């Protein structure tokens, strides 16, 4: 069963569990006030002054900071001193930065003679002395303290965290990617409710690390806050992804330029929803696939087929489902388990709307599975050569950017979110504060227990309404 926050007049067949939803007036009352601002520096100096950035790192220069929001509920009757909490988190952060020292540095442009830098330029990959780098100068991370007013933690919790409200944006720092050269790679905000419950909002530079490394850092920070040793030390050897002799002949992409000819994305309102798939729903979808496909593959199959229907594409319209793939185990030899940085590649599964409508669930699942199976050592090398030779050029943008015919998914379902316990319990929920682009999907471990998956998705309002009123989508 999927549990979702839906519009009014939801069909009875959708098998949805309704809970209280905040009214517009209640949301309007909510406010977040910053009460403190600190710079937290590592307790020990960084072991090196400059860190090489791989082509995968530099590719992310035009991306905004990756933002996540963690909700923590303090049990009733348990007293938590606010000053003690912030003090513990600050001290643990300073120690964590001594291990994850790239997060305390600053990203530097390719050359001081080029004050205006375009992340889409290929010069940073090919011109000597013009490569973007990370200066490990220990300038530190930014830590904000804030207070939430006009709303209680319980009022949000009772919704099952199934809505994303505008004030969630104020719970997580925002960093403009145009200011990457002066902005801290790591910005954190601790926001407290009157009852003592709190949120931790994190904004982390995508140049410095990907999602796997983000959760590695959060888990390590929490371990230190609990007085424990790190269970996994970070490995800062980004030259493991260095290509010594970039070659256009060896460069290739697992992608196709799929254009949206009939349903170009026009300005308009978009809706953000959280769909919660419990363990039984995920199992049913995997069984429908008919083979030992992963939960991710089964969910992507389900979502792709129904978003295609909801978008009302013509049968001959080509569609692309873009995957952000963790390549740590696809290198030869595999990257170290604690590799800290970006180790991702973008690949796309392609089919026409007519094919998705006519073929079986298992056939679509096989398309997705086969695409991910192609992400082998050869594909990884082709991707690295492409980035070194061409950079994040127009071809990558045309193949991988989201439009009305493409959707893109990233997954955090294999990350142990429950381990991000700073001493006051595991997160009650993890959310993305907003998704700016319709067609973007983010998977999180489900708040309904092991095996469940929460999916955050943004779609144009009309498309979302059609999706929510599709009984077979809501009850897989």
GROMACS .gro file of C-alpha atoms in nm:
model
  476
    1UNK     CA    1   0.000   0.000   0.000
    2UNK     CA    2   0.114   0.354  -0.070
    3UNK     CA    3   0.034   0.623   0.182
    4UNK     CA    4   0.020   0.971   0.036
    5UNK     CA    5  -0.101   1.321   0.105
    6UNK     CA    6  -0.357   1.385  -0.167
    7UNK     CA    7  -0.595   1.648  -0.290
    8UNK     CA    8  -0.962   1.640  -0.192
    9UNK     CA    9  -1.208   1.397  -0.351
   10UNK     CA   10  -0.960   1.110  -0.370
   11UNK     CA   11  -1.118   0.801  -0.525
   12UNK     CA   12  -1.209   0.533  -0.270
   13UNK     CA   13  -1.021   0.273  -0.473
   14UNK     CA   14  -0.686   0.440  -0.402
   15UNK     CA   15  -0.639   0.270  -0.061
   16UNK     CA   16  -0.492   0.578   0.103
   17UNK     CA   17  -0.465   0.636   0.476
   18UNK     CA   18  -0.567   0.993   0.547
   19UNK     CA   19  -0.419   1.192   0.833
   20UNK     CA   20  -0.460   1.549   0.942
   21UNK     CA   21  -0.315   1.798   0.699
   22UNK     CA   22  -0.203   2.146   0.794
   23UNK     CA   23  -0.434   2.416   0.669
   24UNK     CA   24  -0.305   2.709   0.467
   25UNK     CA   25  -0.360   2.940   0.765
   26UNK     CA   26  -0.159   2.708   0.992
   27UNK     CA   27   0.124   2.699   0.739
   28UNK     CA   28   0.114   3.079   0.709
   29UNK     CA   29   0.165   3.108   1.086
   30UNK     CA   30   0.489   2.909   1.075
   31UNK     CA   31   0.814   3.101   1.077
   32UNK     CA   32   1.182   3.025   1.124
   33UNK     CA   33   1.408   3.280   1.294
   34UNK     CA   34   1.786   3.248   1.285
   35UNK     CA   35   1.922   3.315   1.635
   36UNK     CA   36   2.290   3.237   1.593
   37UNK     CA   37   2.557   3.200   1.328
   38UNK     CA   38   2.893   3.029   1.379
   39UNK     CA   39   3.197   2.920   1.183
   40UNK     CA   40   3.314   2.577   1.295
   41UNK     CA   41   3.672   2.484   1.210
   42UNK     CA   42   3.838   2.143   1.236
   43UNK     CA   43   4.015   2.066   1.562
   44UNK     CA   44   4.328   1.967   1.368
   45UNK     CA   45   4.475   2.122   1.052
   46UNK     CA   46   4.414   1.956   0.717
   47UNK     CA   47   4.697   1.722   0.613
   48UNK     CA   48   4.733   1.878   0.268
   49UNK     CA   49   4.674   2.222   0.118
   50UNK     CA   50   4.519   2.141  -0.218
   51UNK     CA   51   4.295   1.853  -0.318
   52UNK     CA   52   4.268   1.727  -0.675
   53UNK     CA   53   3.910   1.721  -0.804
   54UNK     CA   54   3.803   1.451  -1.045
   55UNK     CA   55   3.602   1.518  -1.358
   56UNK     CA   56   3.297   1.383  -1.175
   57UNK     CA   57   3.347   1.647  -0.904
   58UNK     CA   58   3.391   1.933  -1.147
   59UNK     CA   59   3.086   1.824  -1.346
   60UNK     CA   60   2.875   1.924  -1.044
   61UNK     CA   61   3.004   2.282  -1.029
   62UNK     CA   62   2.683   2.428  -1.168
   63UNK     CA   63   2.465   2.231  -0.927
   64UNK     CA   64   2.329   2.395  -0.612
   65UNK     CA   65   2.430   2.252  -0.276
   66UNK     CA   66   2.265   1.918  -0.202
   67UNK     CA   67   2.002   1.985   0.067
   68UNK     CA   68   1.848   1.742   0.315
   69UNK     CA   69   1.625   1.790   0.618
   70UNK     CA   70   1.622   1.552   0.915
   71UNK     CA   71   1.346   1.562   1.178
   72UNK     CA   72   1.425   1.457   1.537
   73UNK     CA   73   1.156   1.402   1.798
   74UNK     CA   74   1.247   1.429   2.164
   75UNK     CA   75   1.034   1.182   2.363
   76UNK     CA   76   0.775   1.328   2.599
   77UNK     CA   77   0.916   1.367   2.947
   78UNK     CA   78   1.278   1.369   2.834
   79UNK     CA   79   1.444   1.699   2.910
   80UNK     CA   80   1.707   1.824   2.667
   81UNK     CA   81   1.906   2.135   2.748
   82UNK     CA   82   1.925   2.350   2.435
   83UNK     CA   83   2.274   2.485   2.506
   84UNK     CA   84   2.406   2.138   2.582
   85UNK     CA   85   2.265   2.003   2.255
   86UNK     CA   86   2.413   2.278   2.038
   87UNK     CA   87   2.743   2.256   2.223
   88UNK     CA   88   2.765   1.882   2.168
   89UNK     CA   89   2.681   1.913   1.798
   90UNK     CA   90   2.936   2.193   1.747
   91UNK     CA   91   3.214   2.004   1.923
   92UNK     CA   92   3.137   1.686   1.730
   93UNK     CA   93   3.130   1.882   1.404
   94UNK     CA   94   3.475   2.027   1.471
   95UNK     CA   95   3.609   1.676   1.526
   96UNK     CA   96   3.425   1.540   1.222
   97UNK     CA   97   3.578   1.812   1.003
   98UNK     CA   98   3.923   1.693   1.108
   99UNK     CA   99   3.837   1.362   0.936
  100UNK     CA  100   3.633   1.511   0.651
  101UNK     CA  101   3.866   1.806   0.602
  102UNK     CA  102   3.764   1.887   0.240
  103UNK     CA  103   3.436   2.017   0.387
  104UNK     CA  104   3.629   2.283   0.578
  105UNK     CA  105   3.805   2.416   0.266
  106UNK     CA  106   3.698   2.632  -0.024
  107UNK     CA  107   3.647   2.553  -0.392
  108UNK     CA  108   3.879   2.752  -0.615
  109UNK     CA  109   3.822   2.854  -0.980
  110UNK     CA  110   4.049   2.713  -1.251
  111UNK     CA  111   4.276   3.020  -1.246
  112UNK     CA  112   4.294   3.351  -1.062
  113UNK     CA  113   4.313   3.530  -1.398
  114UNK     CA  114   3.961   3.411  -1.483
  115UNK     CA  115   3.727   3.575  -1.231
  116UNK     CA  116   3.426   3.477  -1.439
  117UNK     CA  117   3.406   3.103  -1.462
  118UNK     CA  118   3.152   2.898  -1.651
  119UNK     CA  119   3.110   2.548  -1.506
  120UNK     CA  120   3.004   2.430  -1.851
  121UNK     CA  121   3.335   2.531  -2.006
  122UNK     CA  122   3.571   2.249  -2.093
  123UNK     CA  123   3.882   2.456  -2.014
  124UNK     CA  124   3.896   2.338  -1.653
  125UNK     CA  125   3.951   1.986  -1.782
  126UNK     CA  126   4.207   2.043  -2.054
  127UNK     CA  127   4.415   2.357  -2.002
  128UNK     CA  128   4.726   2.324  -1.782
  129UNK     CA  129   4.688   2.519  -1.457
  130UNK     CA  130   4.323   2.585  -1.525
  131UNK     CA  131   4.162   2.298  -1.338
  132UNK     CA  132   3.921   2.367  -1.057
  133UNK     CA  133   4.059   2.253  -0.722
  134UNK     CA  134   3.974   2.242  -0.353
  135UNK     CA  135   4.186   2.459  -0.127
  136UNK     CA  136   4.207   2.289   0.212
  137UNK     CA  137   4.255   2.607   0.414
  138UNK     CA  138   4.045   2.512   0.718
  139UNK     CA  139   3.818   2.815   0.682
  140UNK     CA  140   3.546   2.596   0.827
  141UNK     CA  141   3.179   2.513   0.791
  142UNK     CA  142   2.886   2.740   0.869
  143UNK     CA  143   2.652   2.644   1.153
  144UNK     CA  144   2.325   2.828   1.208
  145UNK     CA  145   2.093   2.814   1.507
  146UNK     CA  146   1.725   2.883   1.454
  147UNK     CA  147   1.391   2.876   1.631
  148UNK     CA  148   1.064   2.750   1.479
  149UNK     CA  149   0.760   2.954   1.577
  150UNK     CA  150   0.390   2.943   1.501
  151UNK     CA  151   0.375   2.565   1.461
  152UNK     CA  152   0.455   2.263   1.676
  153UNK     CA  153   0.654   1.954   1.590
  154UNK     CA  154   0.346   1.742   1.665
  155UNK     CA  155   0.140   1.930   1.406
  156UNK     CA  156   0.393   1.830   1.140
  157UNK     CA  157   0.438   1.478   1.273
  158UNK     CA  158   0.065   1.401   1.270
  159UNK     CA  159   0.065   1.440   0.891
  160UNK     CA  160   0.312   1.152   0.872
  161UNK     CA  161   0.564   1.397   0.717
  162UNK     CA  162   0.373   1.345   0.391
  163UNK     CA  163   0.360   1.711   0.299
  164UNK     CA  164   0.644   1.946   0.218
  165UNK     CA  165   0.557   2.300   0.323
  166UNK     CA  166   0.716   2.627   0.205
  167UNK     CA  167   0.872   2.697   0.545
  168UNK     CA  168   1.075   2.375   0.514
  169UNK     CA  169   1.300   2.578   0.285
  170UNK     CA  170   1.383   2.803   0.579
  171UNK     CA  171   1.499   2.502   0.780
  172UNK     CA  172   1.787   2.429   0.541
  173UNK     CA  173   2.056   2.676   0.428
  174UNK     CA  174   2.053   2.776   0.062
  175UNK     CA  175   2.375   2.841  -0.131
  176UNK     CA  176   2.373   2.992  -0.479
  177UNK     CA  177   2.595   2.781  -0.709
  178UNK     CA  178   2.723   3.103  -0.867
  179UNK     CA  179   2.898   3.177  -0.535
  180UNK     CA  180   3.076   2.844  -0.506
  181UNK     CA  181   3.420   3.010  -0.481
  182UNK     CA  182   3.335   3.195  -0.157
  183UNK     CA  183   3.064   2.978  -0.004
  184UNK     CA  184   3.145   2.712   0.256
  185UNK     CA  185   3.107   2.362   0.108
  186UNK     CA  186   2.914   2.267   0.422
  187UNK     CA  187   2.632   2.468   0.582
  188UNK     CA  188   2.422   2.328   0.867
  189UNK     CA  189   2.118   2.464   1.048
  190UNK     CA  190   1.983   2.338   1.381
  191UNK     CA  191   1.623   2.451   1.425
  192UNK     CA  192   1.447   2.392   1.757
  193UNK     CA  193   1.078   2.365   1.839
  194UNK     CA  194   0.935   2.479   2.171
  195UNK     CA  195   0.884   2.117   2.282
  196UNK     CA  196   1.255   2.042   2.243
  197UNK     CA  197   1.228   1.847   1.918
  198UNK     CA  198   1.445   1.979   1.638
  199UNK     CA  199   1.554   1.954   1.278
  200UNK     CA  200   1.897   1.943   1.121
  201UNK     CA  201   1.915   2.095   0.776
  202UNK     CA  202   2.229   2.031   0.575
  203UNK     CA  203   2.347   2.194   0.253
  204UNK     CA  204   2.661   2.037   0.109
  205UNK     CA  205   2.851   2.120  -0.207
  206UNK     CA  206   2.796   1.866  -0.483
  207UNK     CA  207   3.149   1.942  -0.604
  208UNK     CA  208   3.286   1.809  -0.277
  209UNK     CA  209   3.076   1.495  -0.247
  210UNK     CA  210   2.782   1.290  -0.373
  211UNK     CA  211   2.492   1.141  -0.180
  212UNK     CA  212   2.684   0.836  -0.062
  213UNK     CA  213   2.955   1.055   0.088
  214UNK     CA  214   2.695   1.292   0.234
  215UNK     CA  215   2.542   1.012   0.440
  216UNK     CA  216   2.888   0.882   0.530
  217UNK     CA  217   2.966   1.224   0.678
  218UNK     CA  218   2.635   1.250   0.865
  219UNK     CA  219   2.676   0.902   1.014
  220UNK     CA  220   3.031   0.983   1.124
  221UNK     CA  221   2.930   1.317   1.278
  222UNK     CA  222   2.659   1.136   1.475
  223UNK     CA  223   2.904   0.867   1.592
  224UNK     CA  224   3.138   1.134   1.726
  225UNK     CA  225   2.848   1.311   1.901
  226UNK     CA  226   2.768   0.981   2.077
  227UNK     CA  227   3.130   0.948   2.190
  228UNK     CA  228   3.212   0.663   1.952
  229UNK     CA  229   3.494   0.606   1.706
  230UNK     CA  230   3.426   0.628   1.333
  231UNK     CA  231   3.300   0.301   1.193
  232UNK     CA  232   3.440   0.395   0.850
  233UNK     CA  233   3.722   0.642   0.795
  234UNK     CA  234   3.691   0.858   0.481
  235UNK     CA  235   3.938   0.802   0.197
  236UNK     CA  236   4.050   1.120   0.019
  237UNK     CA  237   4.225   0.971  -0.286
  238UNK     CA  238   4.039   1.139  -0.572
  239UNK     CA  239   4.323   1.066  -0.812
  240UNK     CA  240   4.177   0.714  -0.823
  241UNK     CA  241   3.933   0.862  -1.077
  242UNK     CA  242   4.198   1.054  -1.268
  243UNK     CA  243   4.235   0.992  -1.642
  244UNK     CA  244   4.598   1.047  -1.742
  245UNK     CA  245   4.551   1.061  -2.119
  246UNK     CA  246   4.196   1.178  -2.200
  247UNK     CA  247   4.085   1.058  -2.541
  248UNK     CA  248   3.788   1.159  -2.754
  249UNK     CA  249   3.801   0.813  -2.912
  250UNK     CA  250   3.745   0.647  -2.573
  251UNK     CA  251   3.470   0.886  -2.465
  252UNK     CA  252   3.106   0.780  -2.481
  253UNK     CA  253   2.776   0.820  -2.298
  254UNK     CA  254   2.502   0.572  -2.212
  255UNK     CA  255   2.237   0.824  -2.309
  256UNK     CA  256   2.022   0.954  -2.590
  257UNK     CA  257   1.903   1.305  -2.671
  258UNK     CA  258   1.529   1.264  -2.608
  259UNK     CA  259   1.336   1.580  -2.690
  260UNK     CA  260   0.984   1.662  -2.576
  261UNK     CA  261   0.824   1.772  -2.902
  262UNK     CA  262   0.458   1.776  -2.797
  263UNK     CA  263   0.460   1.845  -2.424
  264UNK     CA  264   0.732   2.105  -2.372
  265UNK     CA  265   0.750   2.207  -2.009
  266UNK     CA  266   0.582   2.545  -1.978
  267UNK     CA  267   0.590   2.777  -1.678
  268UNK     CA  268   0.319   2.693  -1.429
  269UNK     CA  269   0.249   2.553  -1.087
  270UNK     CA  270   0.417   2.234  -0.975
  271UNK     CA  271   0.326   2.000  -0.691
  272UNK     CA  272   0.563   1.815  -0.460
  273UNK     CA  273   0.440   1.491  -0.306
  274UNK     CA  274   0.576   1.219  -0.081
  275UNK     CA  275   0.447   0.872  -0.165
  276UNK     CA  276   0.516   0.608   0.098
  277UNK     CA  277   0.549   0.249  -0.025
  278UNK     CA  278   0.530   0.001   0.260
  279UNK     CA  279   0.722  -0.326   0.260
  280UNK     CA  280   0.431  -0.525   0.116
  281UNK     CA  281   0.381  -0.283  -0.174
  282UNK     CA  282   0.750  -0.299  -0.263
  283UNK     CA  283   0.740  -0.678  -0.249
  284UNK     CA  284   0.437  -0.693  -0.479
  285UNK     CA  285   0.609  -0.469  -0.735
  286UNK     CA  286   0.920  -0.686  -0.727
  287UNK     CA  287   0.705  -0.996  -0.778
  288UNK     CA  288   0.538  -0.834  -1.079
  289UNK     CA  289   0.880  -0.785  -1.234
  290UNK     CA  290   0.911  -1.164  -1.229
  291UNK     CA  291   1.285  -1.179  -1.159
  292UNK     CA  292   1.530  -1.088  -0.885
  293UNK     CA  293   1.522  -0.720  -0.967
  294UNK     CA  294   1.602  -0.463  -0.699
  295UNK     CA  295   1.345  -0.253  -0.516
  296UNK     CA  296   1.481   0.049  -0.701
  297UNK     CA  297   1.428  -0.115  -1.041
  298UNK     CA  298   1.073  -0.222  -0.953
  299UNK     CA  299   0.976   0.121  -0.820
  300UNK     CA  300   1.125   0.302  -1.119
  301UNK     CA  301   0.929   0.072  -1.349
  302UNK     CA  302   0.604   0.148  -1.166
  303UNK     CA  303   0.660   0.523  -1.160
  304UNK     CA  304   0.782   0.556  -1.518
  305UNK     CA  305   0.482   0.373  -1.661
  306UNK     CA  306   0.227   0.578  -1.469
  307UNK     CA  307   0.391   0.918  -1.510
  308UNK     CA  308   0.395   0.849  -1.884
  309UNK     CA  309   0.020   0.789  -1.874
  310UNK     CA  310  -0.039   1.095  -1.657
  311UNK     CA  311   0.154   1.316  -1.899
  312UNK     CA  312  -0.067   1.202  -2.188
  313UNK     CA  313   0.221   1.153  -2.431
  314UNK     CA  314   0.160   1.053  -2.791
  315UNK     CA  315   0.251   0.687  -2.858
  316UNK     CA  316   0.557   0.769  -3.069
  317UNK     CA  317   0.703   1.013  -2.815
  318UNK     CA  318   1.043   0.891  -2.695
  319UNK     CA  319   1.086   0.900  -2.318
  320UNK     CA  320   1.393   0.873  -2.097
  321UNK     CA  321   1.431   0.763  -1.737
  322UNK     CA  322   1.762   0.899  -1.610
  323UNK     CA  323   1.947   0.719  -1.332
  324UNK     CA  324   2.224   0.859  -1.112
  325UNK     CA  325   2.443   0.554  -1.059
  326UNK     CA  326   2.694   0.495  -0.781
  327UNK     CA  327   3.010   0.371  -0.955
  328UNK     CA  328   3.218   0.275  -0.650
  329UNK     CA  329   3.177  -0.097  -0.715
  330UNK     CA  330   3.189  -0.060  -1.093
  331UNK     CA  331   3.552   0.049  -1.109
  332UNK     CA  332   3.830  -0.208  -1.145
  333UNK     CA  333   3.950  -0.244  -0.879
  334UNK     CA  334   3.650  -0.110  -0.684
  335UNK     CA  335   3.697   0.220  -0.505
  336UNK     CA  336   3.768   0.198  -0.131
  337UNK     CA  337   3.454   0.162   0.078
  338UNK     CA  338   3.513   0.500   0.242
  339UNK     CA  339   3.588   0.689  -0.080
  340UNK     CA  340   3.481   1.050  -0.016
  341UNK     CA  341   3.387   1.252  -0.322
  342UNK     CA  342   3.174   1.207  -0.632
  343UNK     CA  343   3.163   0.863  -0.790
  344UNK     CA  344   2.849   0.888  -1.000
  345UNK     CA  345   2.751   0.859  -1.362
  346UNK     CA  346   2.428   0.944  -1.542
  347UNK     CA  347   2.265   0.688  -1.768
  348UNK     CA  348   1.925   0.675  -1.935
  349UNK     CA  349   1.671   0.406  -2.014
  350UNK     CA  350   1.479   0.494  -2.333
  351UNK     CA  351   1.141   0.377  -2.465
  352UNK     CA  352   0.844   0.528  -2.645
  353UNK     CA  353   0.523   0.609  -2.461
  354UNK     CA  354   0.348   0.350  -2.674
  355UNK     CA  355   0.595   0.079  -2.576
  356UNK     CA  356   0.549   0.154  -2.206
  357UNK     CA  357   0.171   0.141  -2.246
  358UNK     CA  358   0.166  -0.187  -2.438
  359UNK     CA  359   0.447  -0.395  -2.289
  360UNK     CA  360   0.431  -0.585  -1.962
  361UNK     CA  361   0.557  -0.459  -1.629
  362UNK     CA  362   0.832  -0.720  -1.648
  363UNK     CA  363   0.944  -0.595  -1.990
  364UNK     CA  364   0.983  -0.239  -1.864
  365UNK     CA  365   1.166  -0.364  -1.557
  366UNK     CA  366   1.407  -0.550  -1.786
  367UNK     CA  367   1.475  -0.229  -1.981
  368UNK     CA  368   1.576  -0.053  -1.661
  369UNK     CA  369   1.774  -0.350  -1.532
  370UNK     CA  370   1.966  -0.386  -1.859
  371UNK     CA  371   2.056  -0.015  -1.857
  372UNK     CA  372   2.199  -0.041  -1.507
  373UNK     CA  373   2.385  -0.361  -1.599
  374UNK     CA  374   2.558  -0.167  -1.878
  375UNK     CA  375   2.717   0.058  -1.615
  376UNK     CA  376   3.033  -0.151  -1.604
  377UNK     CA  377   3.403  -0.066  -1.600
  378UNK     CA  378   3.406   0.019  -1.972
  379UNK     CA  379   3.110   0.254  -1.937
  380UNK     CA  380   3.273   0.422  -1.638
  381UNK     CA  381   3.595   0.480  -1.832
  382UNK     CA  382   3.398   0.614  -2.129
  383UNK     CA  383   3.215   0.853  -1.896
  384UNK     CA  384   3.540   0.976  -1.738
  385UNK     CA  385   3.704   1.028  -2.078
  386UNK     CA  386   3.396   1.219  -2.195
  387UNK     CA  387   3.402   1.451  -1.895
  388UNK     CA  388   3.776   1.514  -1.928
  389UNK     CA  389   3.756   1.587  -2.301
  390UNK     CA  390   3.422   1.763  -2.332
  391UNK     CA  391   3.322   1.868  -1.982
  392UNK     CA  392   2.957   1.912  -1.895
  393UNK     CA  393   2.877   2.035  -2.242
  394UNK     CA  394   2.557   2.083  -2.437
  395UNK     CA  395   2.538   1.716  -2.530
  396UNK     CA  396   2.527   1.605  -2.166
  397UNK     CA  397   2.273   1.878  -2.091
  398UNK     CA  398   2.055   1.772  -2.383
  399UNK     CA  399   2.071   1.407  -2.282
  400UNK     CA  400   2.043   1.435  -1.906
  401UNK     CA  401   1.849   1.750  -1.819
  402UNK     CA  402   1.489   1.701  -1.714
  403UNK     CA  403   1.211   1.796  -1.953
  404UNK     CA  404   0.858   1.680  -2.027
  405UNK     CA  405   0.991   1.357  -2.179
  406UNK     CA  406   1.256   1.284  -1.918
  407UNK     CA  407   1.249   1.217  -1.547
  408UNK     CA  408   1.551   1.166  -1.324
  409UNK     CA  409   1.586   0.961  -1.007
  410UNK     CA  410   1.839   0.949  -0.728
  411UNK     CA  411   1.821   0.701  -0.445
  412UNK     CA  412   1.922   0.704  -0.079
  413UNK     CA  413   1.740   0.383   0.008
  414UNK     CA  414   2.056   0.186   0.086
  415UNK     CA  415   2.189   0.444   0.329
  416UNK     CA  416   2.148   0.369   0.697
  417UNK     CA  417   1.955   0.682   0.787
  418UNK     CA  418   1.869   0.542   1.130
  419UNK     CA  419   2.241   0.555   1.215
  420UNK     CA  420   2.233   0.936   1.207
  421UNK     CA  421   2.157   0.939   1.579
  422UNK     CA  422   2.335   1.217   1.769
  423UNK     CA  423   2.228   1.078   2.105
  424UNK     CA  424   1.862   1.178   2.103
  425UNK     CA  425   1.729   0.903   1.877
  426UNK     CA  426   1.715   0.828   1.505
  427UNK     CA  427   1.545   1.067   1.263
  428UNK     CA  428   1.166   1.051   1.259
  429UNK     CA  429   1.184   1.138   0.890
  430UNK     CA  430   1.423   1.259   0.622
  431UNK     CA  431   1.300   1.490   0.351
  432UNK     CA  432   1.416   1.709   0.066
  433UNK     CA  433   1.298   2.063   0.155
  434UNK     CA  434   1.202   2.134  -0.204
  435UNK     CA  435   1.248   2.012  -0.562
  436UNK     CA  436   1.279   2.298  -0.808
  437UNK     CA  437   1.238   2.096  -1.127
  438UNK     CA  438   0.930   1.888  -1.212
  439UNK     CA  439   1.023   1.535  -1.309
  440UNK     CA  440   1.284   1.486  -1.037
  441UNK     CA  441   1.250   1.190  -0.799
  442UNK     CA  442   1.433   1.120  -0.473
  443UNK     CA  443   1.400   0.790  -0.285
  444UNK     CA  444   1.458   0.764   0.091
  445UNK     CA  445   1.440   0.471   0.333
  446UNK     CA  446   1.076   0.448   0.435
  447UNK     CA  447   0.947   0.589   0.761
  448UNK     CA  448   0.723   0.279   0.794
  449UNK     CA  449   1.011   0.046   0.875
  450UNK     CA  450   1.266  -0.179   0.708
  451UNK     CA  451   1.178  -0.254   0.347
  452UNK     CA  452   0.953   0.050   0.303
  453UNK     CA  453   1.052   0.335   0.071
  454UNK     CA  454   0.948   0.701   0.068
  455UNK     CA  455   0.948   0.872  -0.271
  456UNK     CA  456   0.954   1.248  -0.314
  457UNK     CA  457   0.851   1.361  -0.662
  458UNK     CA  458   0.773   1.694  -0.827
  459UNK     CA  459   0.536   1.713  -1.123
  460UNK     CA  460   0.322   1.977  -1.293
  461UNK     CA  461   0.000   2.016  -1.092
  462UNK     CA  462  -0.228   1.866  -1.355
  463UNK     CA  463   0.000   1.566  -1.407
  464UNK     CA  464   0.018   1.510  -1.031
  465UNK     CA  465  -0.360   1.518  -1.001
  466UNK     CA  466  -0.393   1.254  -1.273
  467UNK     CA  467  -0.131   1.037  -1.105
  468UNK     CA  468  -0.301   1.056  -0.766
  469UNK     CA  469  -0.636   0.961  -0.916
  470UNK     CA  470  -0.497   0.652  -1.090
  471UNK     CA  471  -0.614   0.357  -0.873
  472UNK     CA  472  -0.354   0.112  -1.005
  473UNK     CA  473  -0.073   0.353  -0.919
  474UNK     CA  474  -0.200   0.420  -0.570
  475UNK     CA  475  -0.264   0.051  -0.499
  476UNK     CA  476   0.008  -0.156  -0.670
   0.00000   0.00000   0.00000
